[in-house]
Amino acid sequence: MSMKVAFIGLGVMGYPMAGHLAKAGHSVCVYNRTQAKAQAWTAEHSGSFAPTPREAASNADIVFMCVGNDDDLRSVVYGDEGVLAGMLPHTVLVDHTTTSAEVAREVAAKAELQNIDFIDAPVSGGQAGAENGVLTVMAGGSEAVFAKVQPVMAAFSRFSQLLGGVGSGQLCKMVNQICIAGAVQGLAEGLHFAKQAGLDGEKVIETISKGAAGSWQMENRYKTMWAGEYEFGFAVDWMRKDLGIALDEAKNNGATLPMTATVDQYYADVQALGGGRYDTSSLLARIEALHKK
C-alpha cells in the first residue's frame, strides 16, 4: 500500500534509502541540511523536498530519519522547525540513525506526548547495503507499530527484527559494532601475519574462508586491505562514534568490553594517521605503520 512518507537526512545511507521508498511507489518528501542534495534527490527520483524538517513531516504517515548522532537527531526532531512540530497524531516516527539508547527513549517520550509512535531502527549493511536495498534493520518499539512500518522498510531492507521496547534496536546495533570491531582486528592481524610469512594472500583467504575463520569482513574486505586501499565503506570517524556509544552503555549495564575498548583506541591511532575517513578495515594500515617504525 502506498503511503505518504518523509525522509530526513540524505547522507550516504539516507539518499539511497529514500530512493528505494520512492521506487516502491510511496509518496516521498525529503529534507536535508544541505538543500542542494535534496534538490539532486528530487531530480533523480519521483518526490519532493522541503526546506525544513517540519514541512517535510507535514501530513506524512511515517517519518524516517537517518542523520549523524544524538545531537543531529535532536536538531531535526525538536523546536519550531523540527519534525514533531509538523507531524500529526497517530503517525509514526522511525529513526535509522545509530544513537544512544538514551536518546531513543527521550525522543519516544516526547513523541508520545503528541500521540505519535516511535521506533528506533538502526541499520547494518553499509553504503552498499543501502544502495542495493538489502539492509538489516534492528528495531525497538511496540509490536503493533513495528508491524505497520515493517512492510514499508522492506523497500530498503532484506531483514528486520523487533528486539524489544524502545532502545532495544540501538542496543542490538551496539552488539553489532562490538562484533565487527573484533572481526576486523582479527582479519587485519591475520593478513599482516600472512604478508610477513610471505604467503599468497589470495590462496590463504580462499582456503581459510571455507572454514570457521570465514566472515563477511573477510569476504568483502580482504582484497582491498591486502592492496592497502581503504575507501570502501563505513568511516573510522563514524565507527569511533558507535564504539563510544557502546562503551558508555557498558558503563551503565556493567558489561566488560576490553577488546572493544582496545580496538576503539586502535581506530584513534588510524585517525592520528589521517585516516578518519578511511573505512573500518584500515586497522591493517595501523599495524603496517607500526611495523615500519
PDB file of C-alpha atoms in Angstrom:
ATOM      1  CA  MET A   1       0.000   0.000   0.000  1.00  0.00           C
ATOM      2  CA  SER A   2       1.351   3.403  -0.968  1.00  0.00           C
ATOM      3  CA  MET A   3       1.947   5.821   1.905  1.00  0.00           C
ATOM      4  CA  LYS A   4       2.932   9.428   2.359  1.00  0.00           C
ATOM      5  CA  VAL A   5       6.397   9.357   3.903  1.00  0.00           C
ATOM      6  CA  ALA A   6       9.101  11.849   4.766  1.00  0.00           C
ATOM      7  CA  PHE A   7      12.814  11.099   4.855  1.00  0.00           C
ATOM      8  CA  ILE A   8      15.098  13.328   6.916  1.00  0.00           C
ATOM      9  CA  GLY A   9      18.813  13.099   6.131  1.00  0.00           C
ATOM     10  CA  LEU A  10      20.263  12.282   2.726  1.00  0.00           C
ATOM     11  CA  GLY A  11      23.770  11.080   3.540  1.00  0.00           C
ATOM     12  CA  VAL A  12      25.420   8.023   2.019  1.00  0.00           C
ATOM     13  CA  MET A  13      22.761   5.860   3.678  1.00  0.00           C
ATOM     14  CA  GLY A  14      19.674   8.057   3.616  1.00  0.00           C
ATOM     15  CA  TYR A  15      19.922   9.120  -0.026  1.00  0.00           C
ATOM     16  CA  PRO A  16      19.532   5.602  -1.467  1.00  0.00           C
ATOM     17  CA  MET A  17      17.111   4.505   1.275  1.00  0.00           C
ATOM     18  CA  ALA A  18      14.752   7.338   0.382  1.00  0.00           C
ATOM     19  CA  GLY A  19      15.211   6.413  -3.274  1.00  0.00           C
ATOM     20  CA  HIS A  20      14.042   2.844  -2.640  1.00  0.00           C
ATOM     21  CA  LEU A  21      10.925   4.180  -0.911  1.00  0.00           C
ATOM     22  CA  ALA A  22      10.118   6.260  -3.982  1.00  0.00           C
ATOM     23  CA  LYS A  23      10.759   3.316  -6.311  1.00  0.00           C
ATOM     24  CA  ALA A  24       8.380   1.220  -4.183  1.00  0.00           C
ATOM     25  CA  GLY A  25       5.592   3.653  -5.020  1.00  0.00           C
ATOM     26  CA  HIS A  26       5.433   5.696  -1.840  1.00  0.00           C
ATOM     27  CA  SER A  27       4.949   9.467  -1.955  1.00  0.00           C
ATOM     28  CA  VAL A  28       8.246  10.747  -0.552  1.00  0.00           C
ATOM     29  CA  CYS A  29       9.172  14.224   0.685  1.00  0.00           C
ATOM     30  CA  VAL A  30      12.819  14.652   1.711  1.00  0.00           C
ATOM     31  CA  TYR A  31      14.749  17.104   3.825  1.00  0.00           C
ATOM     32  CA  ASN A  32      18.497  17.552   4.020  1.00  0.00           C
ATOM     33  CA  ARG A  33      20.558  20.156   5.858  1.00  0.00           C
ATOM     34  CA  THR A  34      22.325  20.932   2.561  1.00  0.00           C
ATOM     35  CA  GLN A  35      19.390  21.696   0.312  1.00  0.00           C
ATOM     36  CA  ALA A  36      21.358  21.099  -2.889  1.00  0.00           C
ATOM     37  CA  LYS A  37      21.432  17.393  -2.074  1.00  0.00           C
ATOM     38  CA  ALA A  38      17.666  17.359  -1.557  1.00  0.00           C
ATOM     39  CA  GLN A  39      17.241  19.051  -4.925  1.00  0.00           C
ATOM     40  CA  ALA A  40      19.539  16.486  -6.541  1.00  0.00           C
ATOM     41  CA  TRP A  41      17.491  13.681  -4.983  1.00  0.00           C
ATOM     42  CA  THR A  42      14.224  15.053  -6.346  1.00  0.00           C
ATOM     43  CA  ALA A  43      15.790  15.431  -9.781  1.00  0.00           C
ATOM     44  CA  GLU A  44      16.707  11.739  -9.681  1.00  0.00           C
ATOM     45  CA  HIS A  45      13.558  10.338  -8.068  1.00  0.00           C
ATOM     46  CA  SER A  46       9.852  10.999  -8.087  1.00  0.00           C
ATOM     47  CA  GLY A  47       9.147  13.002  -4.959  1.00  0.00           C
ATOM     48  CA  SER A  48       9.560  16.427  -3.424  1.00  0.00           C
ATOM     49  CA  PHE A  49      11.770  18.248  -0.937  1.00  0.00           C
ATOM     50  CA  ALA A  50      11.034  20.660   1.881  1.00  0.00           C
ATOM     51  CA  PRO A  51      13.124  23.472   3.378  1.00  0.00           C
ATOM     52  CA  THR A  52      12.598  22.318   6.988  1.00  0.00           C
ATOM     53  CA  PRO A  53      12.057  19.016   8.792  1.00  0.00           C
ATOM     54  CA  ARG A  54       8.674  20.279   9.973  1.00  0.00           C
ATOM     55  CA  GLU A  55       7.420  20.906   6.461  1.00  0.00           C
ATOM     56  CA  ALA A  56       8.766  17.564   5.211  1.00  0.00           C
ATOM     57  CA  ALA A  57       6.947  15.765   8.033  1.00  0.00           C
ATOM     58  CA  SER A  58       3.678  17.600   7.499  1.00  0.00           C
ATOM     59  CA  ASN A  59       0.891  15.167   6.524  1.00  0.00           C
ATOM     60  CA  ALA A  60       3.277  12.178   6.410  1.00  0.00           C
ATOM     61  CA  ASP A  61       2.053   8.788   7.619  1.00  0.00           C
ATOM     62  CA  ILE A  62       5.611   7.785   8.514  1.00  0.00           C
ATOM     63  CA  VAL A  63       8.663   9.985   9.018  1.00  0.00           C
ATOM     64  CA  PHE A  64      12.046   8.272   8.580  1.00  0.00           C
ATOM     65  CA  MET A  65      15.271   9.816   9.842  1.00  0.00           C
ATOM     66  CA  CYS A  66      18.900   8.924   9.190  1.00  0.00           C
ATOM     67  CA  VAL A  67      21.284  11.587  10.474  1.00  0.00           C
ATOM     68  CA  GLY A  68      24.660  11.599  12.239  1.00  0.00           C
ATOM     69  CA  ASN A  69      24.470  11.349  16.031  1.00  0.00           C
ATOM     70  CA  ASP A  70      22.407  12.177  19.117  1.00  0.00           C
ATOM     71  CA  ASP A  71      22.763  15.943  18.703  1.00  0.00           C
ATOM     72  CA  ASP A  72      21.933  15.785  14.986  1.00  0.00           C
ATOM     73  CA  LEU A  73      18.831  13.782  15.839  1.00  0.00           C
ATOM     74  CA  ARG A  74      17.659  16.307  18.408  1.00  0.00           C
ATOM     75  CA  SER A  75      18.247  19.149  15.924  1.00  0.00           C
ATOM     76  CA  VAL A  76      15.797  17.697  13.392  1.00  0.00           C
ATOM     77  CA  VAL A  77      13.218  16.435  15.914  1.00  0.00           C
ATOM     78  CA  TYR A  78      12.731  19.342  18.330  1.00  0.00           C
ATOM     79  CA  GLY A  79      11.963  23.031  18.007  1.00  0.00           C
ATOM     80  CA  ASP A  80       9.583  25.058  15.885  1.00  0.00           C
ATOM     81  CA  GLU A  81      11.012  23.581  12.671  1.00  0.00           C
ATOM     82  CA  GLY A  82      11.546  20.013  13.919  1.00  0.00           C
ATOM     83  CA  VAL A  83       9.583  17.018  12.708  1.00  0.00           C
ATOM     84  CA  LEU A  84       7.454  16.800  15.862  1.00  0.00           C
ATOM     85  CA  ALA A  85       6.137  20.293  15.112  1.00  0.00           C
ATOM     86  CA  GLY A  86       4.821  19.050  11.782  1.00  0.00           C
ATOM     87  CA  MET A  87       3.630  15.516  12.491  1.00  0.00           C
ATOM     88  CA  LEU A  88       0.000  14.589  13.055  1.00  0.00           C
ATOM     89  CA  PRO A  89      -1.262  12.415  15.919  1.00  0.00           C
ATOM     90  CA  HIS A  90      -1.268   8.637  15.321  1.00  0.00           C
ATOM     91  CA  THR A  91       1.556   8.804  12.779  1.00  0.00           C
ATOM     92  CA  VAL A  92       4.947   7.087  13.200  1.00  0.00           C
ATOM     93  CA  LEU A  93       8.464   8.432  13.626  1.00  0.00           C
ATOM     94  CA  VAL A  94      11.217   5.944  12.676  1.00  0.00           C
ATOM     95  CA  ASP A  95      14.851   6.694  13.431  1.00  0.00           C
ATOM     96  CA  HIS A  96      17.525   4.833  11.449  1.00  0.00           C
ATOM     97  CA  THR A  97      20.375   6.858  12.985  1.00  0.00           C
ATOM     98  CA  THR A  98      22.812   4.964  15.199  1.00  0.00           C
ATOM     99  CA  THR A  99      22.406   6.753  18.525  1.00  0.00           C
ATOM    100  CA  SER A 100      22.447   6.065  22.234  1.00  0.00           C
ATOM    101  CA  ALA A 101      19.536   4.075  23.641  1.00  0.00           C
ATOM    102  CA  GLU A 102      19.004   7.001  25.999  1.00  0.00           C
ATOM    103  CA  VAL A 103      18.172   9.491  23.231  1.00  0.00           C
ATOM    104  CA  ALA A 104      15.877   6.941  21.589  1.00  0.00           C
ATOM    105  CA  ARG A 105      13.853   6.720  24.799  1.00  0.00           C
ATOM    106  CA  GLU A 106      13.932  10.506  25.152  1.00  0.00           C
ATOM    107  CA  VAL A 107      12.534  11.105  21.667  1.00  0.00           C
ATOM    108  CA  ALA A 108       9.927   8.367  22.155  1.00  0.00           C
ATOM    109  CA  ALA A 109       8.689  10.064  25.319  1.00  0.00           C
ATOM    110  CA  LYS A 110       8.450  13.464  23.584  1.00  0.00           C
ATOM    111  CA  ALA A 111       6.599  11.897  20.646  1.00  0.00           C
ATOM    112  CA  GLU A 112       4.172  10.093  22.962  1.00  0.00           C
ATOM    113  CA  LEU A 113       3.063  13.447  24.376  1.00  0.00           C
ATOM    114  CA  GLN A 114       1.696  14.206  20.899  1.00  0.00           C
ATOM    115  CA  ASN A 115       0.222  10.708  20.381  1.00  0.00           C
ATOM    116  CA  ILE A 116       2.982   9.963  17.855  1.00  0.00           C
ATOM    117  CA  ASP A 117       4.507   6.477  17.818  1.00  0.00           C
ATOM    118  CA  PHE A 118       8.269   5.953  17.718  1.00  0.00           C
ATOM    119  CA  ILE A 119      10.538   3.145  16.530  1.00  0.00           C
ATOM    120  CA  ASP A 120      14.323   3.183  16.904  1.00  0.00           C
ATOM    121  CA  ALA A 121      15.637   1.263  13.917  1.00  0.00           C
ATOM    122  CA  PRO A 122      19.400   1.450  13.308  1.00  0.00           C
ATOM    123  CA  VAL A 123      20.632  -0.441  10.279  1.00  0.00           C
ATOM    124  CA  SER A 124      23.575  -2.595   9.240  1.00  0.00           C
ATOM    125  CA  GLY A 125      24.889  -3.288   5.767  1.00  0.00           C
ATOM    126  CA  GLY A 126      26.748  -0.100   4.965  1.00  0.00           C
ATOM    127  CA  GLN A 127      26.519   2.099   1.919  1.00  0.00           C
ATOM    128  CA  ALA A 128      26.407  -0.892  -0.432  1.00  0.00           C
ATOM    129  CA  GLY A 129      23.540  -2.392   1.544  1.00  0.00           C
ATOM    130  CA  ALA A 130      21.620   0.878   1.352  1.00  0.00           C
ATOM    131  CA  GLU A 131      22.232   1.240  -2.378  1.00  0.00           C
ATOM    132  CA  ASN A 132      21.170  -2.349  -3.069  1.00  0.00           C
ATOM    133  CA  GLY A 133      18.187  -2.235  -0.723  1.00  0.00           C
ATOM    134  CA  VAL A 134      19.411  -5.135   1.431  1.00  0.00           C
ATOM    135  CA  LEU A 135      19.950  -3.554   4.843  1.00  0.00           C
ATOM    136  CA  THR A 136      19.328  -5.296   8.152  1.00  0.00           C
ATOM    137  CA  VAL A 137      17.067  -3.312  10.491  1.00  0.00           C
ATOM    138  CA  MET A 138      17.268  -3.674  14.290  1.00  0.00           C
ATOM    139  CA  ALA A 139      14.136  -2.210  15.841  1.00  0.00           C
ATOM    140  CA  GLY A 140      12.836  -1.192  19.244  1.00  0.00           C
ATOM    141  CA  GLY A 141       9.226  -0.289  19.967  1.00  0.00           C
ATOM    142  CA  SER A 142       5.773  -1.817  20.119  1.00  0.00           C
ATOM    143  CA  GLU A 143       4.780  -4.855  18.063  1.00  0.00           C
ATOM    144  CA  ALA A 144       1.770  -3.069  16.569  1.00  0.00           C
ATOM    145  CA  VAL A 145       3.797  -0.081  15.375  1.00  0.00           C
ATOM    146  CA  PHE A 146       6.571  -2.309  14.039  1.00  0.00           C
ATOM    147  CA  ALA A 147       4.011  -4.327  12.072  1.00  0.00           C
ATOM    148  CA  LYS A 148       2.819  -1.086  10.489  1.00  0.00           C
ATOM    149  CA  VAL A 149       6.244   0.128   9.364  1.00  0.00           C
ATOM    150  CA  GLN A 150       7.961  -3.170   8.531  1.00  0.00           C
ATOM    151  CA  PRO A 151       6.346  -3.553   5.070  1.00  0.00           C
ATOM    152  CA  VAL A 152       7.432  -0.016   4.202  1.00  0.00           C
ATOM    153  CA  MET A 153      11.005  -0.564   5.435  1.00  0.00           C
ATOM    154  CA  ALA A 154      11.118  -3.652   3.217  1.00  0.00           C
ATOM    155  CA  ALA A 155      11.767  -1.255   0.322  1.00  0.00           C
ATOM    156  CA  PHE A 156      15.379  -0.879   1.520  1.00  0.00           C
ATOM    157  CA  SER A 157      15.918  -3.929   3.749  1.00  0.00           C
ATOM    158  CA  ARG A 158      16.094  -7.680   3.389  1.00  0.00           C
ATOM    159  CA  PHE A 159      15.638  -8.424   7.094  1.00  0.00           C
ATOM    160  CA  SER A 160      14.150  -6.548  10.019  1.00  0.00           C
ATOM    161  CA  GLN A 161      13.658  -7.681  13.586  1.00  0.00           C
ATOM    162  CA  LEU A 162      11.882  -6.222  16.604  1.00  0.00           C
ATOM    163  CA  LEU A 163      14.205  -6.727  19.590  1.00  0.00           C
ATOM    164  CA  GLY A 164      12.001  -5.322  22.347  1.00  0.00           C
ATOM    165  CA  GLY A 165      10.878  -1.946  23.639  1.00  0.00           C
ATOM    166  CA  VAL A 166      12.204   1.443  22.564  1.00  0.00           C
ATOM    167  CA  GLY A 167      16.008   1.498  22.740  1.00  0.00           C
ATOM    168  CA  SER A 168      16.372  -2.220  22.026  1.00  0.00           C
ATOM    169  CA  GLY A 169      17.260  -1.586  18.397  1.00  0.00           C
ATOM    170  CA  GLN A 170      20.096   0.705  19.437  1.00  0.00           C
ATOM    171  CA  LEU A 171      21.347  -1.829  21.973  1.00  0.00           C
ATOM    172  CA  CYS A 172      21.390  -4.512  19.267  1.00  0.00           C
ATOM    173  CA  LYS A 173      23.330  -2.169  16.969  1.00  0.00           C
ATOM    174  CA  MET A 174      25.910  -1.781  19.742  1.00  0.00           C
ATOM    175  CA  VAL A 175      26.300  -5.569  19.795  1.00  0.00           C
ATOM    176  CA  ASN A 176      26.730  -5.463  16.018  1.00  0.00           C
ATOM    177  CA  GLN A 177      29.516  -2.889  16.187  1.00  0.00           C
ATOM    178  CA  ILE A 178      31.274  -4.695  19.053  1.00  0.00           C
ATOM    179  CA  CYS A 179      31.376  -7.875  16.965  1.00  0.00           C
ATOM    180  CA  ILE A 180      32.575  -6.056  13.853  1.00  0.00           C
ATOM    181  CA  ALA A 181      35.424  -4.405  15.772  1.00  0.00           C
ATOM    182  CA  GLY A 182      36.810  -7.754  16.869  1.00  0.00           C
ATOM    183  CA  ALA A 183      36.356  -9.368  13.467  1.00  0.00           C
ATOM    184  CA  VAL A 184      38.176  -6.591  11.613  1.00  0.00           C
ATOM    185  CA  GLN A 185      41.079  -6.532  14.060  1.00  0.00           C
ATOM    186  CA  GLY A 186      41.465 -10.295  13.759  1.00  0.00           C
ATOM    187  CA  LEU A 187      41.416 -10.091   9.964  1.00  0.00           C
ATOM    188  CA  ALA A 188      43.936  -7.235   9.981  1.00  0.00           C
ATOM    189  CA  GLU A 189      46.351  -9.200  12.158  1.00  0.00           C
ATOM    190  CA  GLY A 190      45.885 -12.340  10.068  1.00  0.00           C
ATOM    191  CA  LEU A 191      46.622 -10.549   6.806  1.00  0.00           C
ATOM    192  CA  HIS A 192      49.647  -8.824   8.338  1.00  0.00           C
ATOM    193  CA  PHE A 193      50.955 -12.198   9.519  1.00  0.00           C
ATOM    194  CA  ALA A 194      50.384 -13.701   6.057  1.00  0.00           C
ATOM    195  CA  LYS A 195      52.370 -10.883   4.430  1.00  0.00           C
ATOM    196  CA  GLN A 196      55.220 -11.262   6.887  1.00  0.00           C
ATOM    197  CA  ALA A 197      55.255 -15.015   6.264  1.00  0.00           C
ATOM    198  CA  GLY A 198      55.468 -14.470   2.508  1.00  0.00           C
ATOM    199  CA  LEU A 199      52.191 -16.258   1.793  1.00  0.00           C
ATOM    200  CA  ASP A 200      49.929 -15.722  -1.204  1.00  0.00           C
ATOM    201  CA  GLY A 201      47.042 -13.719   0.279  1.00  0.00           C
ATOM    202  CA  GLU A 202      44.530 -14.839  -2.340  1.00  0.00           C
ATOM    203  CA  LYS A 203      45.246 -18.504  -1.685  1.00  0.00           C
ATOM    204  CA  VAL A 204      45.246 -18.048   2.070  1.00  0.00           C
ATOM    205  CA  ILE A 205      41.819 -16.412   2.096  1.00  0.00           C
ATOM    206  CA  GLU A 206      40.415 -18.855  -0.460  1.00  0.00           C
ATOM    207  CA  THR A 207      41.429 -21.623   1.941  1.00  0.00           C
ATOM    208  CA  ILE A 208      40.513 -20.286   5.369  1.00  0.00           C
ATOM    209  CA  SER A 209      37.282 -18.574   4.282  1.00  0.00           C
ATOM    210  CA  LYS A 210      35.800 -22.017   3.689  1.00  0.00           C
ATOM    211  CA  GLY A 211      36.146 -22.871   7.373  1.00  0.00           C
ATOM    212  CA  ALA A 212      35.467 -21.395  10.797  1.00  0.00           C
ATOM    213  CA  ALA A 213      37.533 -18.251  10.105  1.00  0.00           C
ATOM    214  CA  GLY A 214      35.202 -17.076   7.347  1.00  0.00           C
ATOM    215  CA  SER A 215      33.275 -13.822   7.803  1.00  0.00           C
ATOM    216  CA  TRP A 216      31.572 -11.017   5.889  1.00  0.00           C
ATOM    217  CA  GLN A 217      34.594  -8.840   6.555  1.00  0.00           C
ATOM    218  CA  MET A 218      36.927 -11.457   5.114  1.00  0.00           C
ATOM    219  CA  GLU A 219      34.827 -11.986   2.014  1.00  0.00           C
ATOM    220  CA  ASN A 220      34.237  -8.311   1.269  1.00  0.00           C
ATOM    221  CA  ARG A 221      37.354  -6.533   2.529  1.00  0.00           C
ATOM    222  CA  TYR A 222      40.425  -8.760   2.289  1.00  0.00           C
ATOM    223  CA  LYS A 223      41.358  -7.776  -1.297  1.00  0.00           C
ATOM    224  CA  THR A 224      41.276  -4.044  -0.627  1.00  0.00           C
ATOM    225  CA  MET A 225      43.050  -4.494   2.700  1.00  0.00           C
ATOM    226  CA  TRP A 226      45.818  -6.522   1.020  1.00  0.00           C
ATOM    227  CA  ALA A 227      46.166  -3.750  -1.550  1.00  0.00           C
ATOM    228  CA  GLY A 228      46.216  -1.004   1.107  1.00  0.00           C
ATOM    229  CA  GLU A 229      43.007   0.591  -0.180  1.00  0.00           C
ATOM    230  CA  TYR A 230      40.580   1.914   2.413  1.00  0.00           C
ATOM    231  CA  GLU A 231      37.856   3.852   0.621  1.00  0.00           C
ATOM    232  CA  PHE A 232      35.145   1.213   0.538  1.00  0.00           C
ATOM    233  CA  GLY A 233      32.744   1.549   3.405  1.00  0.00           C
ATOM    234  CA  PHE A 234      31.843   2.820   6.846  1.00  0.00           C
ATOM    235  CA  ALA A 235      34.273   5.509   8.001  1.00  0.00           C
ATOM    236  CA  VAL A 236      36.548   5.236  11.026  1.00  0.00           C
ATOM    237  CA  ASP A 237      35.157   8.508  12.411  1.00  0.00           C
ATOM    238  CA  TRP A 238      31.657   7.010  12.498  1.00  0.00           C
ATOM    239  CA  MET A 239      32.875   3.699  13.916  1.00  0.00           C
ATOM    240  CA  ARG A 240      34.530   5.511  16.802  1.00  0.00           C
ATOM    241  CA  LYS A 241      31.253   7.311  17.459  1.00  0.00           C
ATOM    242  CA  ASP A 242      29.434   3.971  17.543  1.00  0.00           C
ATOM    243  CA  LEU A 243      32.011   2.243  19.733  1.00  0.00           C
ATOM    244  CA  GLY A 244      31.928   5.203  22.101  1.00  0.00           C
ATOM    245  CA  ILE A 245      28.168   4.745  22.454  1.00  0.00           C
ATOM    246  CA  ALA A 246      28.659   1.047  23.196  1.00  0.00           C
ATOM    247  CA  LEU A 247      31.396   1.715  25.756  1.00  0.00           C
ATOM    248  CA  ASP A 248      29.242   4.331  27.501  1.00  0.00           C
ATOM    249  CA  GLU A 249      26.307   1.918  27.623  1.00  0.00           C
ATOM    250  CA  ALA A 250      28.594  -0.778  29.051  1.00  0.00           C
ATOM    251  CA  LYS A 251      29.347   1.527  31.980  1.00  0.00           C
ATOM    252  CA  ASN A 252      25.610   1.665  32.664  1.00  0.00           C
ATOM    253  CA  ASN A 253      24.835  -2.048  32.352  1.00  0.00           C
ATOM    254  CA  GLY A 254      28.059  -3.443  33.824  1.00  0.00           C
ATOM    255  CA  ALA A 255      29.292  -5.186  30.673  1.00  0.00           C
ATOM    256  CA  THR A 256      33.044  -5.742  30.342  1.00  0.00           C
ATOM    257  CA  LEU A 257      34.363  -4.861  26.879  1.00  0.00           C
ATOM    258  CA  PRO A 258      38.185  -4.986  26.922  1.00  0.00           C
ATOM    259  CA  MET A 259      38.553  -5.867  23.228  1.00  0.00           C
ATOM    260  CA  THR A 260      36.138  -3.118  22.183  1.00  0.00           C
ATOM    261  CA  ALA A 261      37.975  -0.526  24.246  1.00  0.00           C
ATOM    262  CA  THR A 262      41.304  -1.625  22.751  1.00  0.00           C
ATOM    263  CA  VAL A 263      40.080  -1.555  19.146  1.00  0.00           C
ATOM    264  CA  ASP A 264      38.488   1.851  19.747  1.00  0.00           C
ATOM    265  CA  GLN A 265      41.953   3.143  20.656  1.00  0.00           C
ATOM    266  CA  TYR A 266      43.406   1.456  17.584  1.00  0.00           C
ATOM    267  CA  TYR A 267      40.904   3.411  15.496  1.00  0.00           C
ATOM    268  CA  ALA A 268      42.095   6.556  17.293  1.00  0.00           C
ATOM    269  CA  ASP A 269      45.571   5.674  16.013  1.00  0.00           C
ATOM    270  CA  VAL A 270      44.163   5.420  12.478  1.00  0.00           C
ATOM    271  CA  GLN A 271      42.621   8.873  12.898  1.00  0.00           C
ATOM    272  CA  ALA A 272      46.017  10.179  14.005  1.00  0.00           C
ATOM    273  CA  LEU A 273      47.478   8.778  10.777  1.00  0.00           C
ATOM    274  CA  GLY A 274      44.980  10.936   8.865  1.00  0.00           C
ATOM    275  CA  GLY A 275      42.594   8.044   8.265  1.00  0.00           C
ATOM    276  CA  GLY A 276      39.427   9.341   9.848  1.00  0.00           C
ATOM    277  CA  ARG A 277      37.571   8.895   6.568  1.00  0.00           C
ATOM    278  CA  TYR A 278      39.176   5.522   5.796  1.00  0.00           C
ATOM    279  CA  ASP A 279      36.818   2.569   6.039  1.00  0.00           C
ATOM    280  CA  THR A 280      36.930   0.390   9.140  1.00  0.00           C
ATOM    281  CA  SER A 281      39.182  -2.226   7.548  1.00  0.00           C
ATOM    282  CA  SER A 282      42.036   0.291   7.869  1.00  0.00           C
ATOM    283  CA  LEU A 283      43.118  -1.315  11.132  1.00  0.00           C
ATOM    284  CA  LEU A 284      45.659  -3.045   8.902  1.00  0.00           C
ATOM    285  CA  ALA A 285      47.091   0.369   7.971  1.00  0.00           C
ATOM    286  CA  ARG A 286      47.761   0.974  11.664  1.00  0.00           C
ATOM    287  CA  ILE A 287      49.596  -2.330  12.048  1.00  0.00           C
ATOM    288  CA  GLU A 288      51.714  -1.680   8.945  1.00  0.00           C
ATOM    289  CA  ALA A 289      52.541   1.849  10.082  1.00  0.00           C
ATOM    290  CA  LEU A 290      53.750   0.495  13.436  1.00  0.00           C
ATOM    291  CA  HIS A 291      55.738  -2.227  11.677  1.00  0.00           C
ATOM    292  CA  LYS A 292      57.623   0.352   9.602  1.00  0.00           C
ATOM    293  CA  LYS A 293      58.834   2.237  12.677  1.00  0.00           C
TER     294      LYS A 293
END
